[in-house]
Short mmCIF file of C-alpha atoms in Angstrom, two decimals:
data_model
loop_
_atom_site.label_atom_id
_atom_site.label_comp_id
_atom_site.label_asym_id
_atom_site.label_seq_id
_atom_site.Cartn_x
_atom_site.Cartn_y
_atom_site.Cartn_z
CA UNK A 131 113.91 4.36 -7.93
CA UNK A 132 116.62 5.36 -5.66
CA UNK A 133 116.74 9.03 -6.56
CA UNK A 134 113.68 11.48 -7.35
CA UNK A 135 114.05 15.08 -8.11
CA UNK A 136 110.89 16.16 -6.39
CA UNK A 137 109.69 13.08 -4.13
CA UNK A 138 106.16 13.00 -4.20
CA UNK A 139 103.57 9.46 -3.29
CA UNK A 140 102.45 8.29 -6.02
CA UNK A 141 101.56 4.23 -5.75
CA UNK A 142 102.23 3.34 -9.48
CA UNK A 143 105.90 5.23 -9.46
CA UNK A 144 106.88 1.60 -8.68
CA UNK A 145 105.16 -0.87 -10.30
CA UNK A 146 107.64 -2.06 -13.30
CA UNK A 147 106.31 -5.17 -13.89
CA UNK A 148 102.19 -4.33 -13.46
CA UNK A 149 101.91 -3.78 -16.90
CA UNK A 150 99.66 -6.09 -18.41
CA UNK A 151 102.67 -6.77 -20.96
CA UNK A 152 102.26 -10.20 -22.94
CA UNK A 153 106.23 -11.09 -21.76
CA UNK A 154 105.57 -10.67 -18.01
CA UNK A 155 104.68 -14.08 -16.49
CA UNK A 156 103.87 -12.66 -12.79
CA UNK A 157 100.59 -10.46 -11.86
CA UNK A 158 102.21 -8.41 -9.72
CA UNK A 159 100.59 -5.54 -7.55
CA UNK A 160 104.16 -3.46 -7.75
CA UNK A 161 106.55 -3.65 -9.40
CA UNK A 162 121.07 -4.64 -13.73
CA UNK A 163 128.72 -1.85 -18.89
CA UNK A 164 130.66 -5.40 -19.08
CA UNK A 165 133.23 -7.68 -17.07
CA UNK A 166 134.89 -10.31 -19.34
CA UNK A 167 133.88 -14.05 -18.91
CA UNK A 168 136.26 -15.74 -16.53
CA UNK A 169 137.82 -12.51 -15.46
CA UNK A 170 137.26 -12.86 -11.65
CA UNK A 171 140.85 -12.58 -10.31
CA UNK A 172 139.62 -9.60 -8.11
CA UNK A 173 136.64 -11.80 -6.85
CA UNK A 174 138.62 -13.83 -4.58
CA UNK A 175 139.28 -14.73 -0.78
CA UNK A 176 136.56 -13.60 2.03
CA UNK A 177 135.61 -10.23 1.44
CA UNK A 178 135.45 -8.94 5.21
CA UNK A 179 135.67 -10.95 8.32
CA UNK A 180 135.13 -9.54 11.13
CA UNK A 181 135.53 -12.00 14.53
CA UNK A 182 134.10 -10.79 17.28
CA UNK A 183 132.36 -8.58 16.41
CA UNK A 184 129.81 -10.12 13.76
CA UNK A 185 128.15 -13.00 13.10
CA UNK A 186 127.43 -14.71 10.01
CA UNK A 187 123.92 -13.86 9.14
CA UNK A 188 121.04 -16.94 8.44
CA UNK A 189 121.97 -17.70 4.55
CA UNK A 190 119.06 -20.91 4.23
CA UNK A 191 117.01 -20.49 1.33
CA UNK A 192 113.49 -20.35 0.78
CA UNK A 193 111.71 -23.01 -1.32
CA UNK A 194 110.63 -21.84 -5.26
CA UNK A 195 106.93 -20.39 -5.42
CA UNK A 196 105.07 -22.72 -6.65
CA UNK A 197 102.62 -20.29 -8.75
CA UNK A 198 105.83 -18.72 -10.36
CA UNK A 199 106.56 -21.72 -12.18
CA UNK A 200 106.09 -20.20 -16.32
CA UNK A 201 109.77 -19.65 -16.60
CA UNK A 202 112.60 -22.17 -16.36
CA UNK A 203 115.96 -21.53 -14.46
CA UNK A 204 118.02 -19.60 -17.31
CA UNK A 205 121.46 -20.71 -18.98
CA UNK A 206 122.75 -17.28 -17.54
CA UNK A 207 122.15 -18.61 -14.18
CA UNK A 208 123.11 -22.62 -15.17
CA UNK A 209 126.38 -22.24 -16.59
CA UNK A 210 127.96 -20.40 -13.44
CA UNK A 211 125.79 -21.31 -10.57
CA UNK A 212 132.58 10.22 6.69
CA UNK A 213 130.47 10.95 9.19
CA UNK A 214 129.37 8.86 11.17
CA UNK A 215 126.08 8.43 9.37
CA UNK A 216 125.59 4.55 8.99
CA UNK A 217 125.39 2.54 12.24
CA UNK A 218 125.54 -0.74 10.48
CA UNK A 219 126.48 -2.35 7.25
CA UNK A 220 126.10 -5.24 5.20
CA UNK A 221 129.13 -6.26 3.10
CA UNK A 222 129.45 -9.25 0.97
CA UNK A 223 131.78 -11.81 1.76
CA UNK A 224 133.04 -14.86 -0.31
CA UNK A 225 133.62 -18.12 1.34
CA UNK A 226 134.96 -19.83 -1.35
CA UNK A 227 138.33 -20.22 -3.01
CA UNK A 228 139.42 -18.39 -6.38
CA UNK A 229 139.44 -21.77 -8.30
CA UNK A 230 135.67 -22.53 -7.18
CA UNK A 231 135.18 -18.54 -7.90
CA UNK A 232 136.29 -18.76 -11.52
CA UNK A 233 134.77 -22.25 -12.52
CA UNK A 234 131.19 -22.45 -10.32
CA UNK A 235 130.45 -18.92 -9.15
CA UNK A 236 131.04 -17.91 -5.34
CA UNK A 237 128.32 -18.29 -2.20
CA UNK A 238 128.52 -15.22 -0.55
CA UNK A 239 127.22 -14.06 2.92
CA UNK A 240 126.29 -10.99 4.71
CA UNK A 241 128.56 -9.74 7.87
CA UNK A 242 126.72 -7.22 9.83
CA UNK A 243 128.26 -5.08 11.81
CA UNK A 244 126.71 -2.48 14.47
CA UNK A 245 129.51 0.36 14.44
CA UNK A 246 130.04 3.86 13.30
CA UNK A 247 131.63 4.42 10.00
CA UNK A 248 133.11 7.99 10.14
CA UNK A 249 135.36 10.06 7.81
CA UNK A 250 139.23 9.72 8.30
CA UNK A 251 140.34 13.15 9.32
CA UNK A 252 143.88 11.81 10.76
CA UNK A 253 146.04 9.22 11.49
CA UNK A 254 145.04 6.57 12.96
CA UNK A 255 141.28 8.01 13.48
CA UNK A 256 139.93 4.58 11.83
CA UNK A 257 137.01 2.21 13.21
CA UNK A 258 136.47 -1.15 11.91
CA UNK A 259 134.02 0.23 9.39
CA UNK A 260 135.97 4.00 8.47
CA UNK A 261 138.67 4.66 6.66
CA UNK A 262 142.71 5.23 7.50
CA UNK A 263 144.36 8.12 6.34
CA UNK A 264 147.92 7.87 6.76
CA UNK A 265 148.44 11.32 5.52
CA UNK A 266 145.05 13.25 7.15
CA UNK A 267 145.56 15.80 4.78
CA UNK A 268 145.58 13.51 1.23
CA UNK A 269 142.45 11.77 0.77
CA UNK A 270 144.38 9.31 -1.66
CA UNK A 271 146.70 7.93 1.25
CA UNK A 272 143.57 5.83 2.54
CA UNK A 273 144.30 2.56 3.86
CA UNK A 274 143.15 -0.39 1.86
CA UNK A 275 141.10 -3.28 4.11
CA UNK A 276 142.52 -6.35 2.72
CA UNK A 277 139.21 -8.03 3.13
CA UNK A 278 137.20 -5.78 0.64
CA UNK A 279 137.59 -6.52 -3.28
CA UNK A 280 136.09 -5.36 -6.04
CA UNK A 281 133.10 -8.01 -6.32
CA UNK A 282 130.54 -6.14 -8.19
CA UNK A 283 130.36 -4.90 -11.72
CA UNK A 284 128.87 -1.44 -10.59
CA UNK A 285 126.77 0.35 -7.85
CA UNK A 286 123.92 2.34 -7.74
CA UNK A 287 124.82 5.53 -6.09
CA UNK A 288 123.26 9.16 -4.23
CA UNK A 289 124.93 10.83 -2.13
CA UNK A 290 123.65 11.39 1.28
CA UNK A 291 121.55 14.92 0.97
CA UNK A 292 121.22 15.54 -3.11
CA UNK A 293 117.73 15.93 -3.48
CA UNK A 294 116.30 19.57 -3.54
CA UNK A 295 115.02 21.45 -1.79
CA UNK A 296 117.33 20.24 1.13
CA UNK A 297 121.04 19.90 -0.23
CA UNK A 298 122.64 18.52 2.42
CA UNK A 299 125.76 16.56 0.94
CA UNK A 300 129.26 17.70 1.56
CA UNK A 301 132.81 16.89 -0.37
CA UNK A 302 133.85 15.03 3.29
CA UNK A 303 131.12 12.50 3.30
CA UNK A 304 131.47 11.57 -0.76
CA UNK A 305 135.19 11.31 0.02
CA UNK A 306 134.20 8.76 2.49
CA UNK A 307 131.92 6.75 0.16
CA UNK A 308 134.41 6.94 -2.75
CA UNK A 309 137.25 5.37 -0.78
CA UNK A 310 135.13 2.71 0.28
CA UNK A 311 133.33 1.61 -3.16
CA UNK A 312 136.38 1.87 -4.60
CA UNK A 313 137.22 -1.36 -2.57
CA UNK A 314 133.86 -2.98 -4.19
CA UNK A 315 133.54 -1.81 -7.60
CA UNK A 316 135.00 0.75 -10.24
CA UNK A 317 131.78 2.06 -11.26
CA UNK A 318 128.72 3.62 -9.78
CA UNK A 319 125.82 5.71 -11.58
CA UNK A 320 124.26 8.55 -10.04
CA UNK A 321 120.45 9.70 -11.24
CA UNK A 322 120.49 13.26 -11.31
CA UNK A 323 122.67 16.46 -11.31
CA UNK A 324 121.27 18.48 -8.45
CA UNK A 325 122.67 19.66 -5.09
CA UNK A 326 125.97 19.81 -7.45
CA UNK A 327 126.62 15.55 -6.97
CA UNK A 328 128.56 15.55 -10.23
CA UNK A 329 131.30 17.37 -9.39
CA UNK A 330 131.49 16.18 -5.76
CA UNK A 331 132.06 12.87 -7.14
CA UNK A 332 134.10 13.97 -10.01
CA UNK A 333 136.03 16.03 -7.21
CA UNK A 334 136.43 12.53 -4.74
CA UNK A 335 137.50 10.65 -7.37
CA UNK A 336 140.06 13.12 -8.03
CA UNK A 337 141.55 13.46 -4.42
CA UNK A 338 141.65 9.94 -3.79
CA UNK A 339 142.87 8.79 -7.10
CA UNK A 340 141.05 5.57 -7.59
CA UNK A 341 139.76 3.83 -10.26
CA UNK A 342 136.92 4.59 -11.08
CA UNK A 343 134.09 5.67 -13.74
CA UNK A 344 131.10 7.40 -13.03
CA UNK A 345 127.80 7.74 -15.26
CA UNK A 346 126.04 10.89 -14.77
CA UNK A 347 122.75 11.76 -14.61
CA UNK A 348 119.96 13.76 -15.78
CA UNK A 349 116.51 13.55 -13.57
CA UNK A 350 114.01 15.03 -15.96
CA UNK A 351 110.44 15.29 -15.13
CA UNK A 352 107.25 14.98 -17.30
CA UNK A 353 105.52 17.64 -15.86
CA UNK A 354 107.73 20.34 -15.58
CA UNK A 355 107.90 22.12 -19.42
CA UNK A 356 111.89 21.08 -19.39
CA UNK A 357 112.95 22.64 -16.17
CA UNK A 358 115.10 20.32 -13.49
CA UNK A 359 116.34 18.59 -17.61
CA UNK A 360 117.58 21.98 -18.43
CA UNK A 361 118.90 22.88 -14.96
CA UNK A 362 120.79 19.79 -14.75
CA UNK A 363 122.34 19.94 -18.04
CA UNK A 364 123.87 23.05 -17.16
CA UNK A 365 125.66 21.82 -14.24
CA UNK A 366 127.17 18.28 -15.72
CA UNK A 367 128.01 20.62 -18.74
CA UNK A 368 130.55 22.99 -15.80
CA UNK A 369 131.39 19.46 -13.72
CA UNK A 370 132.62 17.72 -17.53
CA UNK A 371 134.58 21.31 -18.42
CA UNK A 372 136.41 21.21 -14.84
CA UNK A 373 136.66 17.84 -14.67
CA UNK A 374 137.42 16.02 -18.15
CA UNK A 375 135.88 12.81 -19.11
CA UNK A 376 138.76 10.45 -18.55
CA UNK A 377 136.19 9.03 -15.13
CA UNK A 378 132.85 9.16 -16.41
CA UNK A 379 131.32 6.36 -18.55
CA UNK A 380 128.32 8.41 -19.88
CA UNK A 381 125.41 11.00 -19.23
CA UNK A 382 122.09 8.89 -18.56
CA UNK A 383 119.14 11.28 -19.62
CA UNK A 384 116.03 10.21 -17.46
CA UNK A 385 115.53 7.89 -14.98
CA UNK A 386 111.83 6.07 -15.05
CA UNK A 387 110.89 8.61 -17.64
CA UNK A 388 108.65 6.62 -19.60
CA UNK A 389 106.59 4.97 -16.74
CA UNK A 390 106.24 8.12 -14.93
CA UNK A 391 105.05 9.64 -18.32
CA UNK A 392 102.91 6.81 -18.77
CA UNK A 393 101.40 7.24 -15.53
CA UNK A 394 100.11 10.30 -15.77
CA UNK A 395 98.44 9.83 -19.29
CA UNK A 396 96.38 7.05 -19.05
CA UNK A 397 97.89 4.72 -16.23
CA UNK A 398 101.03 2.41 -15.57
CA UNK A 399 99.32 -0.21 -17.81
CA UNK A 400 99.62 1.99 -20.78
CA UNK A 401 102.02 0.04 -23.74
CA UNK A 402 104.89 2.05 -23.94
CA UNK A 403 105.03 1.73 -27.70
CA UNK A 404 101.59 3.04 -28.51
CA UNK A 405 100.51 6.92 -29.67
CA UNK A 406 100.77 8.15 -25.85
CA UNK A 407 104.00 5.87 -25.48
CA UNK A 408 105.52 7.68 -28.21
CA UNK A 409 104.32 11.34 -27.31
CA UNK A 410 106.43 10.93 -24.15
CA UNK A 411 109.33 9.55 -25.80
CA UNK A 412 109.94 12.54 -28.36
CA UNK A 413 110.35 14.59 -25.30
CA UNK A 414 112.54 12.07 -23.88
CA UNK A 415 114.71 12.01 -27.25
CA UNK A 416 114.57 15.84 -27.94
CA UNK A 417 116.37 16.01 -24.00
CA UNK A 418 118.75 13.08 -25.29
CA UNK A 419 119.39 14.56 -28.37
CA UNK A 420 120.36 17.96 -26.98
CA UNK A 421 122.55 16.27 -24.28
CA UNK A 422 124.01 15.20 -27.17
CA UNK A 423 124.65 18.81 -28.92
CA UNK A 424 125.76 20.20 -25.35
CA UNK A 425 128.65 17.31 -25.30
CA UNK A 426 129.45 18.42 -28.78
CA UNK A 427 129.61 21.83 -27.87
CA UNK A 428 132.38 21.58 -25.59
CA UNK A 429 134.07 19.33 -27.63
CA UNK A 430 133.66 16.17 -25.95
CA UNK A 431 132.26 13.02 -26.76
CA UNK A 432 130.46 10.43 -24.27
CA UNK A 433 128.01 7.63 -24.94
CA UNK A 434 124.48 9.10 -23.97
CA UNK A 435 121.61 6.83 -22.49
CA UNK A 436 118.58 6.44 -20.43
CA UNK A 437 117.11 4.21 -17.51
CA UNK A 438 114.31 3.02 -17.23
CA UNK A 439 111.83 0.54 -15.64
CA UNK A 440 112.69 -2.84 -17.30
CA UNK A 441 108.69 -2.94 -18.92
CA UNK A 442 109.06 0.46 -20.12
CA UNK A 443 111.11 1.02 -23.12
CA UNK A 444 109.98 2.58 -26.34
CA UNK A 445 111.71 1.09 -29.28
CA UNK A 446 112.02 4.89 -30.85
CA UNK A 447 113.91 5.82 -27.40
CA UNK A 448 116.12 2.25 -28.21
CA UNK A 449 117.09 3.83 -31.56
CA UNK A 450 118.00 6.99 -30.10
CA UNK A 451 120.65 6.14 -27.05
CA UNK A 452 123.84 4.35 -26.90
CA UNK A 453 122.90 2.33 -23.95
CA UNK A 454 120.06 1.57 -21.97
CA UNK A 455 119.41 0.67 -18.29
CA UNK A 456 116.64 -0.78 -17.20
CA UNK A 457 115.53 -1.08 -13.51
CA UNK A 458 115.20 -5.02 -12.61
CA UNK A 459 113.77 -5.87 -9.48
CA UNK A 460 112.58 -9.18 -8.39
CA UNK A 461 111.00 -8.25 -5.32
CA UNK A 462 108.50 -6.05 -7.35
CA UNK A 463 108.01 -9.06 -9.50
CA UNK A 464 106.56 -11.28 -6.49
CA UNK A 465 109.24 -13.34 -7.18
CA UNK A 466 111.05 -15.61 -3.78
CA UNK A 467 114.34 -14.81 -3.16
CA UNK A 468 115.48 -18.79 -4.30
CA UNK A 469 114.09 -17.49 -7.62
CA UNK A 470 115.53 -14.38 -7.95
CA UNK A 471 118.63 -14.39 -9.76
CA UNK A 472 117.22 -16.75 -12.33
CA UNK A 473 113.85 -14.97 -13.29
CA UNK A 474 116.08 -11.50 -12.96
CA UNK A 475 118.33 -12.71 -15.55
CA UNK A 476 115.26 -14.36 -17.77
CA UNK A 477 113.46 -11.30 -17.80
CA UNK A 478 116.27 -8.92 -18.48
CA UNK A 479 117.63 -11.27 -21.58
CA UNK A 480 113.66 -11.59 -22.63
CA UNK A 481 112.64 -7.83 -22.00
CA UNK A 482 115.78 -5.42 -22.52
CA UNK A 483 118.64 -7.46 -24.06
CA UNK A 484 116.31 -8.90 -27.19
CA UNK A 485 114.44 -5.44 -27.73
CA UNK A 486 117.55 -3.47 -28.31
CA UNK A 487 118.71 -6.44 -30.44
CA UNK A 488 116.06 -5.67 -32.83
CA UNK A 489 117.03 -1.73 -33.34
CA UNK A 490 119.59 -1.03 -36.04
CA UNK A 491 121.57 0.67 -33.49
CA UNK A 492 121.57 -2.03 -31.07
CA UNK A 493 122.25 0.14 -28.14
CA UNK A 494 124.26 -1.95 -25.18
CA UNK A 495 122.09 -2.65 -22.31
CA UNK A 496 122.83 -3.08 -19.17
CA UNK A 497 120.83 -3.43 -15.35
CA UNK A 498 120.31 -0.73 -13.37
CA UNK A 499 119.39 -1.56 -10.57
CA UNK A 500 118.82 -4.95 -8.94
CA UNK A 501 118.83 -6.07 -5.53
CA UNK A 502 116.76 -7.35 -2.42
CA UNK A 503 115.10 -5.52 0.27
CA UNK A 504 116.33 -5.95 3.87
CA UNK A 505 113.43 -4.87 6.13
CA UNK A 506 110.10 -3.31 5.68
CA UNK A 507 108.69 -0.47 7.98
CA UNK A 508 105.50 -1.94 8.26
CA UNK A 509 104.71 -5.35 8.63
CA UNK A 510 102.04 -5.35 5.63
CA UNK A 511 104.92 -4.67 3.00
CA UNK A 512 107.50 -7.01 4.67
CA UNK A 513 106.38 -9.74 2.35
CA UNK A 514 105.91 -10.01 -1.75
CA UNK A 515 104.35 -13.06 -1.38
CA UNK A 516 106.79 -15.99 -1.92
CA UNK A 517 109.72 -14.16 -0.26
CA UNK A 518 110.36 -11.79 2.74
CA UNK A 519 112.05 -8.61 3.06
CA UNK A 520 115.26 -9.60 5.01
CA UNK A 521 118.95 -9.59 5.47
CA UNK A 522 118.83 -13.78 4.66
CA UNK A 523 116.73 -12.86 1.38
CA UNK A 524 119.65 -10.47 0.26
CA UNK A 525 122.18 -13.02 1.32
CA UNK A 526 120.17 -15.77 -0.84
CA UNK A 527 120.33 -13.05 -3.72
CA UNK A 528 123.84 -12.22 -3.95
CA UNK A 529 124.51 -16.03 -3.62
CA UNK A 530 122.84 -16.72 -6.94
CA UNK A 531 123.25 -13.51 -8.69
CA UNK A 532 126.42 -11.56 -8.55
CA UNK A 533 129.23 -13.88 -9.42
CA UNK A 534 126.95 -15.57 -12.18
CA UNK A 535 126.47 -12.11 -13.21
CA UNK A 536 130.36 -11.27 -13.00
CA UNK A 537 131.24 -14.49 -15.05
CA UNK A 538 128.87 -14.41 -17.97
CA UNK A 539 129.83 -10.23 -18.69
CA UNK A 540 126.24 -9.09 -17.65
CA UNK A 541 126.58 -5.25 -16.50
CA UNK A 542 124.71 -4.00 -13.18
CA UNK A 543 124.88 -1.51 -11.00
CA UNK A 544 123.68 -3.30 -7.61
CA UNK A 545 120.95 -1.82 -5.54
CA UNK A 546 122.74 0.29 -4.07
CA UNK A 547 125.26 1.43 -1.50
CA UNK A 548 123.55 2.42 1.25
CA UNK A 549 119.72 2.57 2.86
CA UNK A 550 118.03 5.97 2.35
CA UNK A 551 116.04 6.74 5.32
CA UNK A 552 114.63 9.92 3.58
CA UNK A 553 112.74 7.75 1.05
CA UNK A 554 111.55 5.39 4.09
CA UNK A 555 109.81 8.57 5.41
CA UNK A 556 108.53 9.85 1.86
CA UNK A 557 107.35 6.21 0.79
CA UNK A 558 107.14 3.08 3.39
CA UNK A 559 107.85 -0.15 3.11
CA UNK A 560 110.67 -1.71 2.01
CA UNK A 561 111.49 1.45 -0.07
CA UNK A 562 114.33 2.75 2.00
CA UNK A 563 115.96 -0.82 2.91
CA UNK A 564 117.60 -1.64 0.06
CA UNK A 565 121.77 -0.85 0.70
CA UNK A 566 124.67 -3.15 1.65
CA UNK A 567 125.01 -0.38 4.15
CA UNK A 568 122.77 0.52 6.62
CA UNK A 569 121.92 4.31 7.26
CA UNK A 570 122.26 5.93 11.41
#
């Protein structure tokens, strides 16, 4: 969802859950790798407070849908309940204290704030959303905000400028963006390989030393007889041999493969396991398989995967991957933001966890990508239904879902760092409102 090789309209490119699948509850008309159990000592104290110059945005929740009643609340959700390119952003702050954290999950809320985060090029050349470099010249020598931690399993990650034709991204900006995820997570997972976003993350993970893990990724397209899968093979193949493994988690071949294969051969509704199903997974598994030959090649080895929509797994793809991610979105779902979290985890256990269960190779699965829409560009799409596109919908979101998610070891990569104004253009709707930043 957040990154496309080639952007082009299509209406069914996001319709996970419109299926007609026997385990989806929800007629919708569109369509999260591990933390230990209890280990939320990073999770504590407020996140970022910022007085004076934000205010604590509207966290009241909106009542359950009634007509999305067919699933209970889950046991997941039970047991815990650079430049100067973004104007605003949203950050997630806990209001709770470590004890309550550990035992009961943590309420979090949304601080907006309307300034400029730029790149630290000096000394002292901080704002209250950029970065301190106390040696201008040593990316690593950022200063730390005491108010961020490390609240999120993983985030889903482009850098500003990767798709083609247009490469606009520089080593500067993903400097930038490194030193501050770093301060909210230790993983992120990019989609694709182009514009050369491997090694500039490889590279900023490098200068600034943090920890962190990155899974790569392969954008391959249906349509094209192999090309952007062979093109972008070739350059995580160079950004692995400069850069070593010890910071990447895996190579994730595909990203929506299977639904945008099934789309163009007979329609989103098309059962992924059935004879056209399975035609587009053997090219999916020849690319995984030769990922995997490349690796060996050079003498490495790295758990190889693929992401897809949650509805859209083939069980022969499940049998051929380490790991799987599939894309979970409520919103999509016509699901209200009070129900979220619990019909997120539900359909994830039901969907993705159970399938890959069944395989002999019972590949790990994790989400990725979850999250909840902050605005719409048009007032038509501003609504799902039950819930509304809005910064109090996200806040209602990451109240239920992330430290539930953090304490019961489910793996996501949340949807996602920042807005991407160039899919709001492409697409509409609430398709470029998604990040816990906001884009100039």
């Amino acid at each position: 969802m957040a990154y496309r090789d080639h952007p082009q309209s299509s209406s069914d490119l996001n319709r996970y859950y419109d299926d007609g699948h026997a385990q989806n509850p929800f007629d919708s008309t569109h369509n999260i790798p591990m933390t230990t159990a209890g280990g939320s000592a990073s999770y504590g104290g407020a996140m970022y407070t910022q007085a004076g110059t934000s205010s604590m945005a509207d966290v009241s929740r909106t009542a359950p849908y009634g007509a999305n009643q067919s699933y209970k609340p889950s046991d997941w959700l039970e047991s815990s309940q650079s430049s100067n390119k973004r104007s605003k952003w949203v950050v997630i702050g806990s209001v709770v204290a470590l004890i309550v954290l550990i035992v009961v999950g943590v309420v979090v809320g949304i601080l907006v704030s309307k300034n400029h985060k730029s790149s630290s090029s000096g000394s002292g050349s901080s704002n209250s959303l950029g970065v301190t470099q106390t040696d201008p010249n040593d990316p690593s020598t950022f200063v730390k905000n005491k108010d961020l931690h490390q609240s999120f399993y993983g985030m889903a990650y482009t850098p500003e400028g990767s798709q083609l034709p247009n490469c606009g991204n520089n080593l500067s900006n993903v400097i930038t963006d490194i030193q501050l995820m770093s301060q909210l997570t230790t993983r992120i997972r990019l989609y694709g390989a182009d514009c050369n976003q491997s090694a500039l993350v490889l590279e900023a993970i490098k200068q600034t030393k943090v920890d962190m893990k990155v899974w790569l990724g392969i954008y391959n397209i249906p349509t094209d007889n192999g090309a952007a899968y062979t093109r972008q093979r070739d350059i995580i193949k160079d950004a692995i041999q400069t850069y070593g493994t010890d910071h990447i988690g895996g190579v994730t071949v595909g990203n929506e493969f299977m639904l945008n294969y099934l789309t163009a051969n007979g329609g989103a509704g098309t059962l992924p396991d059935s004879t056209v199903g399975d035609t587009g997974a053997a090219i999916l598994i020849s690319n995984i398989q030769d990922t995997r030959n490349m690796l060996t090649s050079i003498g490495v080895t790295l758990q190889v995967g693929t992401s897809d929509a949650g509805s859209y797994f083939n069980t022969k793809v499940l049998e051929a991957v380490d790991y799987g991610m599939a894309n979970v979105h409520p919103w999509f779902a016509n699901v209200s933001q009070a129900d979220a979290a619990a019909w997120t985890a539900s359909f994830f256990q039901t969907t993705n966890v159970d399938a890959a269960a069944k395989v002999s190779n019972n590949p790990k699965m994790y989400i990725a990508e979850t999250g909840w829409p902050t605005q719409s560009s048009d007032e038509g799409n501003a609504s799902n239904g039950p819930g509304t596109a809005s910064e109090s919908g996200l806040q209602t979101f990451l109240n239920n879902f992330v430290c539930a998610a953090n304490t019961n070891g489910t793996g996501y990569f949340f949807f996602e760092y920042f807005d991407e104004p160039w899919k709001d253009a492409q697409f509409g709707g609430v398709e470029g409102w998604w990040g816990l930043f906001t884009a100039k």
